[in-house]
Every structure is written in structure tokens, then in C-alpha cells.
Amino acid sequence: HGINQAKYIGNSRLDIFFDPHEVGPRDILATIRDDGYHVALASSTERGQDEQIDDYKRSFYGSLLFTVPVVVISMILPMIPAMETFLRYTLVPGLELEAFLLWSLTTVVQFWFGWRFYVNAANAVRHGAANMDVLVSLGTTSAYLYSLISLVLGMW
């Protein structure tokens, strides 16, 4: 009675959602212990940190998926004569395939995986503070805009 949902989330962790008017955390723990399991309450801070760590891992691996091709396209493929010719293919006057691919891949990293930095930076500035998110946002946006302007001006 009173337990709305119990969800196993891995690493020997179980999230239990319950109606506090019908049952309390101590009652739930006692029932689980009576069944022979070792159990302890996780603080909401621990759960939040675990979720944040998982989120950062997903962002890291996702951005890595797009960043490795940038390194390969810009540093390795131009050293292979056939690939250099392929990368120099002109899509429109002034825009080569290499530049378009690099712009496409870095745009995903900058704005999809880097969005958290923009949100956190905006919140920090809104509260009259500057933190690392502001620094990362300013630095990466400056570099991105410089490259984009160079790319666009190169087309003229």
C-alpha cells in the first residue's frame, strides 16, 4: 500500500515513488530489509550528482563522436593525395567540401552538446556572476564566429 512505482536503475539502486500519507520511507526500508536485502536511503544530492555525471558522460561521448571526424578531416585526410583532391571539391564558388564538413560537424558540437554551457552562462549572468560556463561560452562562441565569418568571407 502507498507505493506508486518502484524502478530499478542499475548499480544496485532502486527508485521508489510513494504516497507519504499512506507509507513512510522507514516502513519501506524495513519491508525490504525483512526480505533479506541490505538497503540505505540515497540522498537527493547523490541522485542528482549521479544523473549529472551520466549527462556529462553522454555529452562527452556524443561530442567526441563529432570531434574525431573533425580531427581526421582537417589533420589526416589532407595528407592523402586522393583524399585531398576529394576534400578540395568545390560545392559552390568559394566553399570546398572540407570547409563545409568541418562547419557542419563543429556546429553540432558547439550548439547541441555545448548548449548546457549557454544555459548555465545565461543563468550566471542573470544573477550577476561570471563562472566557467560564461568563460567557455564566450571563448568557444568567439572562435566559432571567427571561423564562420572567415568561411563566409572566403566565399566572396
PDB file of C-alpha atoms in Angstrom:
ATOM      1  CA  HIS A   1       0.000   0.000   0.000  1.00  0.00           C
ATOM      2  CA  GLY A   2       1.152   3.509  -0.795  1.00  0.00           C
ATOM      3  CA  ILE A   3       3.917   2.622  -3.251  1.00  0.00           C
ATOM      4  CA  ASN A   4       3.124   4.123  -6.644  1.00  0.00           C
ATOM      5  CA  GLN A   5       6.175   2.940  -8.564  1.00  0.00           C
ATOM      6  CA  ALA A   6       9.462   1.140  -7.963  1.00  0.00           C
ATOM      7  CA  LYS A   7      12.114   1.367 -10.647  1.00  0.00           C
ATOM      8  CA  TYR A   8      15.497  -0.400 -10.694  1.00  0.00           C
ATOM      9  CA  ILE A   9      18.005   1.983 -12.243  1.00  0.00           C
ATOM     10  CA  GLY A  10      21.174  -0.119 -12.116  1.00  0.00           C
ATOM     11  CA  ASN A  11      24.207  -0.184  -9.847  1.00  0.00           C
ATOM     12  CA  SER A  12      22.093  -1.749  -7.092  1.00  0.00           C
ATOM     13  CA  ARG A  13      19.812   1.277  -6.996  1.00  0.00           C
ATOM     14  CA  LEU A  14      16.068   1.367  -6.738  1.00  0.00           C
ATOM     15  CA  ASP A  15      13.922   4.475  -7.029  1.00  0.00           C
ATOM     16  CA  ILE A  16      10.662   4.188  -5.122  1.00  0.00           C
ATOM     17  CA  PHE A  17       7.830   6.651  -5.550  1.00  0.00           C
ATOM     18  CA  PHE A  18       5.271   6.519  -2.764  1.00  0.00           C
ATOM     19  CA  ASP A  19       2.375   8.348  -1.172  1.00  0.00           C
ATOM     20  CA  PRO A  20       3.721   9.785   2.111  1.00  0.00           C
ATOM     21  CA  HIS A  21       0.189   9.812   3.550  1.00  0.00           C
ATOM     22  CA  GLU A  22      -0.004   6.017   3.334  1.00  0.00           C
ATOM     23  CA  VAL A  23       3.553   4.801   3.940  1.00  0.00           C
ATOM     24  CA  GLY A  24       6.860   6.289   5.053  1.00  0.00           C
ATOM     25  CA  PRO A  25      10.461   5.701   3.976  1.00  0.00           C
ATOM     26  CA  ARG A  26      11.273   3.810   7.180  1.00  0.00           C
ATOM     27  CA  ASP A  27       8.389   1.405   6.576  1.00  0.00           C
ATOM     28  CA  ILE A  28       9.586   0.741   3.036  1.00  0.00           C
ATOM     29  CA  LEU A  29      13.173   0.189   4.222  1.00  0.00           C
ATOM     30  CA  ALA A  30      12.011  -2.179   6.958  1.00  0.00           C
ATOM     31  CA  THR A  31       9.994  -4.249   4.467  1.00  0.00           C
ATOM     32  CA  ILE A  32      12.953  -4.519   2.089  1.00  0.00           C
ATOM     33  CA  ARG A  33      15.320  -5.424   4.950  1.00  0.00           C
ATOM     34  CA  ASP A  34      12.842  -8.070   6.170  1.00  0.00           C
ATOM     35  CA  ASP A  35      13.143  -9.650   2.716  1.00  0.00           C
ATOM     36  CA  GLY A  36      16.900 -10.024   3.333  1.00  0.00           C
ATOM     37  CA  TYR A  37      18.313  -7.117   1.347  1.00  0.00           C
ATOM     38  CA  HIS A  38      20.797  -4.517   2.547  1.00  0.00           C
ATOM     39  CA  VAL A  39      19.274  -1.126   1.873  1.00  0.00           C
ATOM     40  CA  ALA A  40      20.016   2.519   2.615  1.00  0.00           C
ATOM     41  CA  LEU A  41      18.496   5.819   1.579  1.00  0.00           C
ATOM     42  CA  ALA A  42      20.355   7.784  -1.049  1.00  0.00           C
ATOM     43  CA  SER A  43      20.266  11.499  -0.567  1.00  0.00           C
ATOM     44  CA  SER A  44      18.677  13.592  -3.278  1.00  0.00           C
ATOM     45  CA  THR A  45      22.092  15.222  -3.725  1.00  0.00           C
ATOM     46  CA  GLU A  46      23.676  11.863  -4.555  1.00  0.00           C
ATOM     47  CA  ARG A  47      20.940  11.055  -7.063  1.00  0.00           C
ATOM     48  CA  GLY A  48      21.315  14.472  -8.664  1.00  0.00           C
ATOM     49  CA  GLN A  49      25.077  14.079  -8.895  1.00  0.00           C
ATOM     50  CA  ASP A  50      24.760  10.637 -10.487  1.00  0.00           C
ATOM     51  CA  GLU A  51      22.332  11.957 -13.082  1.00  0.00           C
ATOM     52  CA  GLN A  52      24.601  14.916 -13.769  1.00  0.00           C
ATOM     53  CA  ILE A  53      27.631  12.633 -14.172  1.00  0.00           C
ATOM     54  CA  ASP A  54      25.690  10.427 -16.592  1.00  0.00           C
ATOM     55  CA  ASP A  55      24.585  13.512 -18.529  1.00  0.00           C
ATOM     56  CA  TYR A  56      28.164  14.777 -18.786  1.00  0.00           C
ATOM     57  CA  LYS A  57      29.335  11.361 -19.968  1.00  0.00           C
ATOM     58  CA  ARG A  58      26.671  11.280 -22.696  1.00  0.00           C
ATOM     59  CA  SER A  59      27.643  14.778 -23.806  1.00  0.00           C
ATOM     60  CA  PHE A  60      31.339  13.913 -23.805  1.00  0.00           C
ATOM     61  CA  TYR A  61      30.934  10.769 -25.893  1.00  0.00           C
ATOM     62  CA  GLY A  62      28.466  12.475 -28.218  1.00  0.00           C
ATOM     63  CA  SER A  63      30.765  15.425 -28.823  1.00  0.00           C
ATOM     64  CA  LEU A  64      33.685  13.025 -29.254  1.00  0.00           C
ATOM     65  CA  LEU A  65      31.699  11.275 -31.980  1.00  0.00           C
ATOM     66  CA  PHE A  66      31.588  14.549 -33.923  1.00  0.00           C
ATOM     67  CA  THR A  67      35.033  15.875 -32.939  1.00  0.00           C
ATOM     68  CA  VAL A  68      37.129  12.889 -34.014  1.00  0.00           C
ATOM     69  CA  PRO A  69      35.978  13.272 -37.644  1.00  0.00           C
ATOM     70  CA  VAL A  70      36.939  16.969 -37.456  1.00  0.00           C
ATOM     71  CA  VAL A  71      40.477  15.992 -36.464  1.00  0.00           C
ATOM     72  CA  VAL A  72      40.647  13.295 -39.131  1.00  0.00           C
ATOM     73  CA  ILE A  73      39.272  15.562 -41.877  1.00  0.00           C
ATOM     74  CA  SER A  74      41.474  18.509 -41.005  1.00  0.00           C
ATOM     75  CA  MET A  75      44.729  16.782 -39.996  1.00  0.00           C
ATOM     76  CA  ILE A  76      44.955  13.322 -41.546  1.00  0.00           C
ATOM     77  CA  LEU A  77      42.949  13.160 -44.773  1.00  0.00           C
ATOM     78  CA  PRO A  78      44.692  16.152 -46.441  1.00  0.00           C
ATOM     79  CA  MET A  79      47.959  14.170 -46.256  1.00  0.00           C
ATOM     80  CA  ILE A  80      46.483  11.511 -48.558  1.00  0.00           C
ATOM     81  CA  PRO A  81      46.658  12.849 -52.144  1.00  0.00           C
ATOM     82  CA  ALA A  82      43.377  11.264 -53.325  1.00  0.00           C
ATOM     83  CA  MET A  83      41.515  12.487 -50.243  1.00  0.00           C
ATOM     84  CA  GLU A  84      42.973  15.975 -50.549  1.00  0.00           C
ATOM     85  CA  THR A  85      41.571  16.197 -54.069  1.00  0.00           C
ATOM     86  CA  PHE A  86      38.213  14.942 -52.795  1.00  0.00           C
ATOM     87  CA  LEU A  87      38.147  17.434 -49.893  1.00  0.00           C
ATOM     88  CA  ARG A  88      39.006  20.312 -52.246  1.00  0.00           C
ATOM     89  CA  TYR A  89      35.861  19.635 -54.292  1.00  0.00           C
ATOM     90  CA  THR A  90      34.014  22.943 -54.752  1.00  0.00           C
ATOM     91  CA  LEU A  91      30.375  22.830 -53.633  1.00  0.00           C
ATOM     92  CA  VAL A  92      29.665  26.442 -54.526  1.00  0.00           C
ATOM     93  CA  PRO A  93      32.210  29.060 -55.585  1.00  0.00           C
ATOM     94  CA  GLY A  94      34.445  29.684 -52.587  1.00  0.00           C
ATOM     95  CA  LEU A  95      33.141  26.771 -50.500  1.00  0.00           C
ATOM     96  CA  GLU A  96      35.022  23.494 -50.554  1.00  0.00           C
ATOM     97  CA  LEU A  97      33.725  20.191 -49.235  1.00  0.00           C
ATOM     98  CA  GLU A  98      36.291  20.141 -46.409  1.00  0.00           C
ATOM     99  CA  ALA A  99      35.172  23.517 -45.054  1.00  0.00           C
ATOM    100  CA  PHE A 100      31.505  22.522 -45.275  1.00  0.00           C
ATOM    101  CA  LEU A 101      32.085  19.221 -43.455  1.00  0.00           C
ATOM    102  CA  LEU A 102      34.123  20.889 -40.713  1.00  0.00           C
ATOM    103  CA  TRP A 103      31.499  23.614 -40.267  1.00  0.00           C
ATOM    104  CA  SER A 104      28.684  21.047 -40.112  1.00  0.00           C
ATOM    105  CA  LEU A 105      30.389  18.856 -37.526  1.00  0.00           C
ATOM    106  CA  THR A 106      31.566  21.707 -35.307  1.00  0.00           C
ATOM    107  CA  THR A 107      28.147  23.374 -35.365  1.00  0.00           C
ATOM    108  CA  VAL A 108      26.600  20.255 -33.834  1.00  0.00           C
ATOM    109  CA  VAL A 109      29.224  20.171 -31.086  1.00  0.00           C
ATOM    110  CA  GLN A 110      29.020  23.919 -30.457  1.00  0.00           C
ATOM    111  CA  PHE A 111      25.274  24.233 -30.158  1.00  0.00           C
ATOM    112  CA  TRP A 112      23.880  20.757 -29.434  1.00  0.00           C
ATOM    113  CA  PHE A 113      26.395  19.377 -26.986  1.00  0.00           C
ATOM    114  CA  GLY A 114      27.542  22.793 -25.790  1.00  0.00           C
ATOM    115  CA  TRP A 115      24.042  24.112 -25.123  1.00  0.00           C
ATOM    116  CA  ARG A 116      24.364  23.452 -21.370  1.00  0.00           C
ATOM    117  CA  PHE A 117      27.195  25.988 -21.210  1.00  0.00           C
ATOM    118  CA  TYR A 118      24.988  28.656 -22.786  1.00  0.00           C
ATOM    119  CA  VAL A 119      22.112  27.937 -20.403  1.00  0.00           C
ATOM    120  CA  ASN A 120      24.360  27.922 -17.328  1.00  0.00           C
ATOM    121  CA  ALA A 121      26.193  31.054 -18.517  1.00  0.00           C
ATOM    122  CA  ALA A 122      22.910  32.905 -19.053  1.00  0.00           C
ATOM    123  CA  ASN A 123      21.759  31.912 -15.554  1.00  0.00           C
ATOM    124  CA  ALA A 124      25.051  33.052 -14.034  1.00  0.00           C
ATOM    125  CA  VAL A 125      24.974  36.418 -15.815  1.00  0.00           C
ATOM    126  CA  ARG A 126      21.316  36.873 -14.888  1.00  0.00           C
ATOM    127  CA  HIS A 127      22.374  36.542 -11.245  1.00  0.00           C
ATOM    128  CA  GLY A 128      25.256  38.974 -11.677  1.00  0.00           C
ATOM    129  CA  ALA A 129      28.018  36.373 -11.616  1.00  0.00           C
ATOM    130  CA  ALA A 130      30.567  35.030 -14.041  1.00  0.00           C
ATOM    131  CA  ASN A 131      31.674  31.412 -13.858  1.00  0.00           C
ATOM    132  CA  MET A 132      33.466  28.877 -16.059  1.00  0.00           C
ATOM    133  CA  ASP A 133      30.322  28.414 -18.156  1.00  0.00           C
ATOM    134  CA  VAL A 134      30.476  32.096 -19.104  1.00  0.00           C
ATOM    135  CA  LEU A 135      34.156  31.732 -19.992  1.00  0.00           C
ATOM    136  CA  VAL A 136      33.588  28.580 -22.055  1.00  0.00           C
ATOM    137  CA  SER A 137      30.599  30.137 -23.838  1.00  0.00           C
ATOM    138  CA  LEU A 138      32.440  33.331 -24.677  1.00  0.00           C
ATOM    139  CA  GLY A 139      35.605  31.571 -25.793  1.00  0.00           C
ATOM    140  CA  THR A 140      34.014  28.902 -27.949  1.00  0.00           C
ATOM    141  CA  THR A 141      31.459  31.290 -29.433  1.00  0.00           C
ATOM    142  CA  SER A 142      34.207  33.773 -30.344  1.00  0.00           C
ATOM    143  CA  ALA A 143      36.237  31.057 -32.055  1.00  0.00           C
ATOM    144  CA  TYR A 144      33.143  29.664 -33.804  1.00  0.00           C
ATOM    145  CA  LEU A 145      32.032  33.091 -35.068  1.00  0.00           C
ATOM    146  CA  TYR A 146      35.549  33.962 -36.247  1.00  0.00           C
ATOM    147  CA  SER A 147      35.693  30.717 -38.233  1.00  0.00           C
ATOM    148  CA  LEU A 148      32.182  31.201 -39.614  1.00  0.00           C
ATOM    149  CA  ILE A 149      32.913  34.767 -40.709  1.00  0.00           C
ATOM    150  CA  SER A 150      36.157  33.588 -42.346  1.00  0.00           C
ATOM    151  CA  LEU A 151      34.235  30.846 -44.132  1.00  0.00           C
ATOM    152  CA  VAL A 152      31.542  33.240 -45.395  1.00  0.00           C
ATOM    153  CA  LEU A 153      34.009  35.934 -46.441  1.00  0.00           C
ATOM    154  CA  GLY A 154      36.040  33.288 -48.274  1.00  0.00           C
ATOM    155  CA  MET A 155      33.015  32.669 -50.476  1.00  0.00           C
ATOM    156  CA  TRP A 156      33.133  36.231 -51.812  1.00  0.00           C
TER     157      TRP A 156
END
